[in-house]
Short mmCIF file of the C-alpha atoms (twelve columns), coordinates in Angstrom:
data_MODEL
# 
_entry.id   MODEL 
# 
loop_
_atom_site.group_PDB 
_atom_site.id 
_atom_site.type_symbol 
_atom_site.label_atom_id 
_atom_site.label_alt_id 
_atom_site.label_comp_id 
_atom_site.label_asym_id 
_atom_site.label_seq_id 
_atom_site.Cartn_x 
_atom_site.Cartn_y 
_atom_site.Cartn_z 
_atom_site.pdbx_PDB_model_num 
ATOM 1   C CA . UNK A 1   -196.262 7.891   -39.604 1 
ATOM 2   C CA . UNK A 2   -199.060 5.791   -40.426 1 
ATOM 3   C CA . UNK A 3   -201.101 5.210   -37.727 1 
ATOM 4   C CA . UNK A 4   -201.588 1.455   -38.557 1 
ATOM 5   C CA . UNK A 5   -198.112 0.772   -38.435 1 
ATOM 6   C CA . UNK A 6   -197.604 2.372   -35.436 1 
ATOM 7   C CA . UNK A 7   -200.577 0.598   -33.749 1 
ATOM 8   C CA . UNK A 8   -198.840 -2.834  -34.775 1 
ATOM 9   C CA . UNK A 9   -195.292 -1.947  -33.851 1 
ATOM 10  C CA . UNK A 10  -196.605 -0.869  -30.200 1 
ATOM 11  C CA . UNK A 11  -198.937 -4.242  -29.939 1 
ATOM 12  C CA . UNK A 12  -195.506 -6.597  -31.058 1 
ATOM 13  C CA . UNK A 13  -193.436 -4.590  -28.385 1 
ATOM 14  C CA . UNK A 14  -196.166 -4.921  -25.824 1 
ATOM 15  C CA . UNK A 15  -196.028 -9.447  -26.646 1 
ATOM 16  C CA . UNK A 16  -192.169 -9.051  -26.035 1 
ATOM 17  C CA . UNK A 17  -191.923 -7.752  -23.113 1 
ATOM 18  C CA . UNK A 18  -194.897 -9.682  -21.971 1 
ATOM 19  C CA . UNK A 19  -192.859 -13.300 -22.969 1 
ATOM 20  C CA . UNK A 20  -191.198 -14.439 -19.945 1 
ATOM 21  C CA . UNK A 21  -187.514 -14.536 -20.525 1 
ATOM 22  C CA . UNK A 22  -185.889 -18.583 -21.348 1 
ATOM 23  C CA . UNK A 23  -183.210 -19.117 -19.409 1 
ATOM 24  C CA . UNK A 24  -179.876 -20.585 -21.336 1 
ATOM 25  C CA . UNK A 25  -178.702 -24.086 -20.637 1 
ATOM 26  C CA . UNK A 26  -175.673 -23.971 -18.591 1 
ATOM 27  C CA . UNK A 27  -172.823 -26.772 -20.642 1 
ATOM 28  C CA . UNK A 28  -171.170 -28.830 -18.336 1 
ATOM 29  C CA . UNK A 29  -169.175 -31.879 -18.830 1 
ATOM 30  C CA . UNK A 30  -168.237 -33.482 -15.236 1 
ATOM 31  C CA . UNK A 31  -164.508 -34.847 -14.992 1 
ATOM 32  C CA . UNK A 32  -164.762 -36.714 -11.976 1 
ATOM 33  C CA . UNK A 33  -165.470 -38.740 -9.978  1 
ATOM 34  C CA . UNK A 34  -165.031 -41.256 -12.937 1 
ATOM 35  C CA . UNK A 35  -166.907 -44.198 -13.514 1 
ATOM 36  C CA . UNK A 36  -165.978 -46.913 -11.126 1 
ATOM 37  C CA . UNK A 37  -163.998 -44.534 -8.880  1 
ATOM 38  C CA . UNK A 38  -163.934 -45.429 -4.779  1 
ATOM 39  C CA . UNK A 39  -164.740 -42.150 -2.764  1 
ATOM 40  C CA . UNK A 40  -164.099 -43.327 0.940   1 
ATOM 41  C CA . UNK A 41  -166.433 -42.036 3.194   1 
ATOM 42  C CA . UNK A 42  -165.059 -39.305 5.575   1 
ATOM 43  C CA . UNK A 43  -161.855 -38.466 3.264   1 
ATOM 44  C CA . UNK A 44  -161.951 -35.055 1.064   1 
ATOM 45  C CA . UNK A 45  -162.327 -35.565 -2.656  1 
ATOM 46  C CA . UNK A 46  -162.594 -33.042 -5.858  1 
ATOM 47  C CA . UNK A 47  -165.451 -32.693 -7.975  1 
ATOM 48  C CA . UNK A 48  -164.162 -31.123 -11.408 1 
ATOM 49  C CA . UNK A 49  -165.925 -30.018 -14.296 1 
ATOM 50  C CA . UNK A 50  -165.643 -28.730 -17.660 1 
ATOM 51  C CA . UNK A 51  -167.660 -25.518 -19.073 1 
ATOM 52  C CA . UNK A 52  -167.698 -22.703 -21.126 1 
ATOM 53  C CA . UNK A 53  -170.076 -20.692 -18.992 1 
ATOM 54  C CA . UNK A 54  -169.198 -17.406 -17.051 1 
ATOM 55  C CA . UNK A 55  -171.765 -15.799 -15.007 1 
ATOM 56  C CA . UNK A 56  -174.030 -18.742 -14.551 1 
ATOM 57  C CA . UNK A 57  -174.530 -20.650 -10.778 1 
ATOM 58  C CA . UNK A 58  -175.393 -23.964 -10.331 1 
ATOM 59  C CA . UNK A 59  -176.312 -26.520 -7.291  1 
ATOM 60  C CA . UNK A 60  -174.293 -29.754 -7.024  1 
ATOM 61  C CA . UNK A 61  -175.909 -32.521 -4.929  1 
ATOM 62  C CA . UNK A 62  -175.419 -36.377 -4.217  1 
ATOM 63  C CA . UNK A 63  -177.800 -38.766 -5.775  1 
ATOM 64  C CA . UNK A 64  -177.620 -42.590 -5.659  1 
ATOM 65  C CA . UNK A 65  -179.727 -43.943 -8.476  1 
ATOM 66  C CA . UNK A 66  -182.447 -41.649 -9.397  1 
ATOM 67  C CA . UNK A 67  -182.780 -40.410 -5.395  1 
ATOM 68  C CA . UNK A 68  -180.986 -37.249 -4.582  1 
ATOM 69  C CA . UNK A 69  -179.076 -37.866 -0.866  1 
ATOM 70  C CA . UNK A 70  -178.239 -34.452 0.105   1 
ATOM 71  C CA . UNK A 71  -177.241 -31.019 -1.142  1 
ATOM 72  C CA . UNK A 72  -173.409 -30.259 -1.709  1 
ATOM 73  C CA . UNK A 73  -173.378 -26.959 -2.606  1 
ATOM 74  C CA . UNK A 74  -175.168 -24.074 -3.938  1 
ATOM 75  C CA . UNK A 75  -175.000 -21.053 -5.886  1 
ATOM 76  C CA . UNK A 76  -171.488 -22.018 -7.198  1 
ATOM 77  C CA . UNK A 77  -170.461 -20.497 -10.007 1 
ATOM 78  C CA . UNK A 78  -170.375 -23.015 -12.821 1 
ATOM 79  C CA . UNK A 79  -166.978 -21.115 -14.167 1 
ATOM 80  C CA . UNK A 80  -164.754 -22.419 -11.263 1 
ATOM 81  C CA . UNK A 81  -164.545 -25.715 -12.858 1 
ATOM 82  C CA . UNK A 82  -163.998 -27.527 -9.272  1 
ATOM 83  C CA . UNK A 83  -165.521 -27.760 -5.933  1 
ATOM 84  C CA . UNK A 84  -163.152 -29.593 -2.510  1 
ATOM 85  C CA . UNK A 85  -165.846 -32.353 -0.643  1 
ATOM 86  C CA . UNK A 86  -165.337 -33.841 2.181   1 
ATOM 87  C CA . UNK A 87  -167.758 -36.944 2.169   1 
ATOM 88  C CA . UNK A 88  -169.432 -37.257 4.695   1 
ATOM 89  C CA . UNK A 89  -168.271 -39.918 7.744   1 
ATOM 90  C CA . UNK A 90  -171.963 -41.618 8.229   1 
ATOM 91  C CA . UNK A 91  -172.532 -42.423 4.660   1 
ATOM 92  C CA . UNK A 92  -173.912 -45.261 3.795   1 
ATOM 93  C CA . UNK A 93  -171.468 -47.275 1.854   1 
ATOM 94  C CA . UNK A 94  -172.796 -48.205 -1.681  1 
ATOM 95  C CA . UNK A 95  -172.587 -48.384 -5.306  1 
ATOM 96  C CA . UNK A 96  -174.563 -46.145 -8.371  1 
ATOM 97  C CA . UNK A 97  -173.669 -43.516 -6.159  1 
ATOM 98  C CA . UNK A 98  -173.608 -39.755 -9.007  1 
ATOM 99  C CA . UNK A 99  -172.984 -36.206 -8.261  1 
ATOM 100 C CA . UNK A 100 -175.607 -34.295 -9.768  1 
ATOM 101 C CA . UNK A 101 -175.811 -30.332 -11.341 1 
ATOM 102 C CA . UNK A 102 -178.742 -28.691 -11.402 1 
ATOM 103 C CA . UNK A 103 -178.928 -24.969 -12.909 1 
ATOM 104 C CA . UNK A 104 -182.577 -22.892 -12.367 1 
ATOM 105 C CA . UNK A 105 -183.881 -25.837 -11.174 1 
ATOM 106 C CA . UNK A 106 -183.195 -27.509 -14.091 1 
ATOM 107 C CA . UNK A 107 -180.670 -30.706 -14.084 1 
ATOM 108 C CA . UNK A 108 -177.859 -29.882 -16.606 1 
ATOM 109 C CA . UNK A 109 -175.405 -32.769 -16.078 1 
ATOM 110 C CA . UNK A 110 -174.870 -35.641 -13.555 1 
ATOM 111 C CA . UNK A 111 -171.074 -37.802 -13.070 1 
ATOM 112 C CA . UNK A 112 -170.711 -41.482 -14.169 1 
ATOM 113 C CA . UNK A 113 -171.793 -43.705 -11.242 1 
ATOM 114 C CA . UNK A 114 -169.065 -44.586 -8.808  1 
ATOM 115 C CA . UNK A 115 -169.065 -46.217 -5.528  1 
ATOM 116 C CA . UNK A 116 -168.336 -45.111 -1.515  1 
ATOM 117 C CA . UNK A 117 -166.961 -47.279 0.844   1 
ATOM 118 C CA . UNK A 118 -166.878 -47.095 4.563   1 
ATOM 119 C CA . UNK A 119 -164.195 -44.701 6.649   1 
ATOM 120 C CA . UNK A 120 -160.798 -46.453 6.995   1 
ATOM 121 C CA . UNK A 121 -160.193 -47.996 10.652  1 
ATOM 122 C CA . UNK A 122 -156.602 -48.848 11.954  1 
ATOM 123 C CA . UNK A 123 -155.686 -50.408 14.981  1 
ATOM 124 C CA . UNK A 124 -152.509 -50.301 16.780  1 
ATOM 125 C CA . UNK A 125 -151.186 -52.738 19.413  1 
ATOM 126 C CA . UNK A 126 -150.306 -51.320 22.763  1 
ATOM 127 C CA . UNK A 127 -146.616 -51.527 23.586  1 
ATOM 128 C CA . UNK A 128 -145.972 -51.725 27.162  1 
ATOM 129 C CA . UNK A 129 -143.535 -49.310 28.445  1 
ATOM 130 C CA . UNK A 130 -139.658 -50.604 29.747  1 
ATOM 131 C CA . UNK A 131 -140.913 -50.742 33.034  1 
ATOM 132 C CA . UNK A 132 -143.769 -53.094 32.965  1 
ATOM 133 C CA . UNK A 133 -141.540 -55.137 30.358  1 
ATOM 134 C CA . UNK A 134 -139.093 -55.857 32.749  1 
ATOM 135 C CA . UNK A 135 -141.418 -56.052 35.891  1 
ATOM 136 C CA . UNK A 136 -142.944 -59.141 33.624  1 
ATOM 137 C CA . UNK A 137 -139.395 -60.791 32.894  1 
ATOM 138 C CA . UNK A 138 -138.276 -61.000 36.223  1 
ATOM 139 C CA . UNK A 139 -137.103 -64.530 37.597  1 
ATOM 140 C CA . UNK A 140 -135.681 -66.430 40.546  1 
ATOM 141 C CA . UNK A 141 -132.713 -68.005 41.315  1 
ATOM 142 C CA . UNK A 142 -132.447 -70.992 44.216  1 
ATOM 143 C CA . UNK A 143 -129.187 -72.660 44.654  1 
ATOM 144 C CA . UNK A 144 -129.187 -75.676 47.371  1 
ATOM 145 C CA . UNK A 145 -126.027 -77.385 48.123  1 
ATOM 146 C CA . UNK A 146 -125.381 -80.397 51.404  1 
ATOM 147 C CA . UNK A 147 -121.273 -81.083 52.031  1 
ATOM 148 C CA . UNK A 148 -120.686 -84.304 54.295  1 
ATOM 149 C CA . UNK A 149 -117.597 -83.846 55.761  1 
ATOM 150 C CA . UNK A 150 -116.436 -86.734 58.242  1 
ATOM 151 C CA . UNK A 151 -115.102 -85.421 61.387  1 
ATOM 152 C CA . UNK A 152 -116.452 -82.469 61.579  1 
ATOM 153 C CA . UNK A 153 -118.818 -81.673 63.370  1 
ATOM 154 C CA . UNK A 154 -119.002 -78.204 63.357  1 
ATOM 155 C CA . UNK A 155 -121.710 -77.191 61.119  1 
ATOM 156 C CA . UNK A 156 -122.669 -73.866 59.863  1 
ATOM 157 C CA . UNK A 157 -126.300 -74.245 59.094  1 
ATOM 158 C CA . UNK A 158 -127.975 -77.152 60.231  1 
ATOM 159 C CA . UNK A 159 -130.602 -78.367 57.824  1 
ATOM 160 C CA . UNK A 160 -130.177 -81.990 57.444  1 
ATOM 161 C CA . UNK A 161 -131.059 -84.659 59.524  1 
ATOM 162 C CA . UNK A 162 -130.859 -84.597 63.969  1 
ATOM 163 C CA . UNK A 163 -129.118 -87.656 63.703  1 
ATOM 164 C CA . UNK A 164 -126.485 -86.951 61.111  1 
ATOM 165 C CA . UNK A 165 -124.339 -83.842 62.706  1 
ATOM 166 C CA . UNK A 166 -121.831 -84.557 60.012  1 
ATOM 167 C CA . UNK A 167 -124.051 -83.230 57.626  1 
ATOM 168 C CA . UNK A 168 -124.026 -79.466 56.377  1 
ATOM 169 C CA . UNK A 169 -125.885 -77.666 54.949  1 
ATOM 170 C CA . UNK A 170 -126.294 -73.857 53.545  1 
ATOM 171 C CA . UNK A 171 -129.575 -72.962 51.533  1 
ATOM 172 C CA . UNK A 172 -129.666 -69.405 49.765  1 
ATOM 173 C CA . UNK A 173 -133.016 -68.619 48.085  1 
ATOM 174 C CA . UNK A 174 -134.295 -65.751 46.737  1 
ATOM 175 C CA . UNK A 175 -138.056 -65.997 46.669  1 
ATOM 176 C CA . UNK A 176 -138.596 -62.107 45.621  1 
ATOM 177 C CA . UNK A 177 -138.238 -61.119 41.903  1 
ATOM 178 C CA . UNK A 178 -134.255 -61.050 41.212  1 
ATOM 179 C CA . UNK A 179 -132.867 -59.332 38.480  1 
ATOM 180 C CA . UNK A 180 -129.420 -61.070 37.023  1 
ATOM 181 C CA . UNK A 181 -127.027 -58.576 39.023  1 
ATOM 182 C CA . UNK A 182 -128.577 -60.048 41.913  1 
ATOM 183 C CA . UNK A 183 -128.917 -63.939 40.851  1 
ATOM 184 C CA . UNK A 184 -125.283 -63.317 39.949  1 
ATOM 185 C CA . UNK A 185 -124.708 -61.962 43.259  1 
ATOM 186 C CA . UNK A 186 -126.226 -64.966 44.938  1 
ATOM 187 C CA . UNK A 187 -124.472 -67.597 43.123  1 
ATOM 188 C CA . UNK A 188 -121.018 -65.949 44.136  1 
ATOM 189 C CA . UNK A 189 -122.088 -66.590 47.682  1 
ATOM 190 C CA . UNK A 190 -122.307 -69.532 47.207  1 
ATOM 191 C CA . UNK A 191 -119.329 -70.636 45.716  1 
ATOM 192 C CA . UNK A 192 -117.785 -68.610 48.419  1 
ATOM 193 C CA . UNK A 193 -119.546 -70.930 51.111  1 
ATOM 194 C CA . UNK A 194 -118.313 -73.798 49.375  1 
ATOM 195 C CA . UNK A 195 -115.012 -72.849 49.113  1 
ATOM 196 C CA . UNK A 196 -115.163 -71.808 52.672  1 
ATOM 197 C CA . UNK A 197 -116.466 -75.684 53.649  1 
ATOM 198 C CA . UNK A 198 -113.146 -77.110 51.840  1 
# 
């Protein structure tokens, strides 16, 4: 073999493996989030993605505008087409808010801007229990009731007047809570004493 040639085939094998190795562009197209979409902040969303890559990794990260916010993931392989994140609870809400991929360093593809709003509150009004509805619907009953009965004198409670022995009186009051077995229970008395007067 001519020793030229050979000289010049060693020299181009030597500037091959010399030339550092390019790295291939990793093709992604990002499904979602969409543009305009409403991530809420501590509720679980999917980032999806299209590619034809295989073996290839990449980084996914939060940006808002042109300022990365925090790392999401990294090393995932670009073929599984979908990551699960849970957005964080303390962040800030805001719009222009972009998930970001990032492959050797390299950005490769970023989402169409879309917002986060804060964590949903609820509130619930406290129902008090039976109990402390009924110990606040309580009630009292008072019945009063003066007979005059001429010739009489006899008098079962005396309540009117020192003068007036013809007057009688009987007074039932309950001044403690009563519930309405008990007001019941008090007006039959006195209907009874009435009766009883007559």
């Amino acid at each position: 073999m001519n020793p030229i040639k050979l000289l010049a085939c060693l020299t181009l094998a030597t500037q091959i493996l010399a030339a550092p190795l390019v790295s291939r562009a990793v093709a992604i197209n990002v499904v979602t989030p969409t543009q305009g979409a409403s991530w809420v902040a501590g509720q679980t969303n999917t980032i999806t993605w299209n590619t034809e890559a295989s073996n290839d990794s990449v980084d996914i990260a939060l940006a808002q505008g042109d300022q990365q916010v925090q790392s999401i993931v990294q090393g995932l392989s670009a073929a599984q087409g979908s990551y699960v994140w849970q957005v964080p609870a303390d962040l800030a809400a805001g719009d222009n808010y972009k998930v970001t991929f990032t492959s050797n360093g390299a950005a490769i593809a970023s989402s169409a801007a879309f917002s986060v709003t804060d964590k949903a509150t609820s509130s619930v009004n406290e129902i008090p229990p039976p109990s402390a509805a009924a110990a606040g619907n309580h009630w009292t009953a008072t019945a009063n009731i003066t007979i005059t009965r001429p010739g009489h004198p006899d008098v079962v409670s005396q309540q009117g007047p020192d003068t007036d022995p013809n007057v009688k009186s009987q007074s039932t009051s309950a001044a403690a809570p009563l519930t309405r077995a008990s007001a019941l229970s008090s007006l039959v008395l006195v209907a009874s004493l009435f009766v009883y007067a007559f």
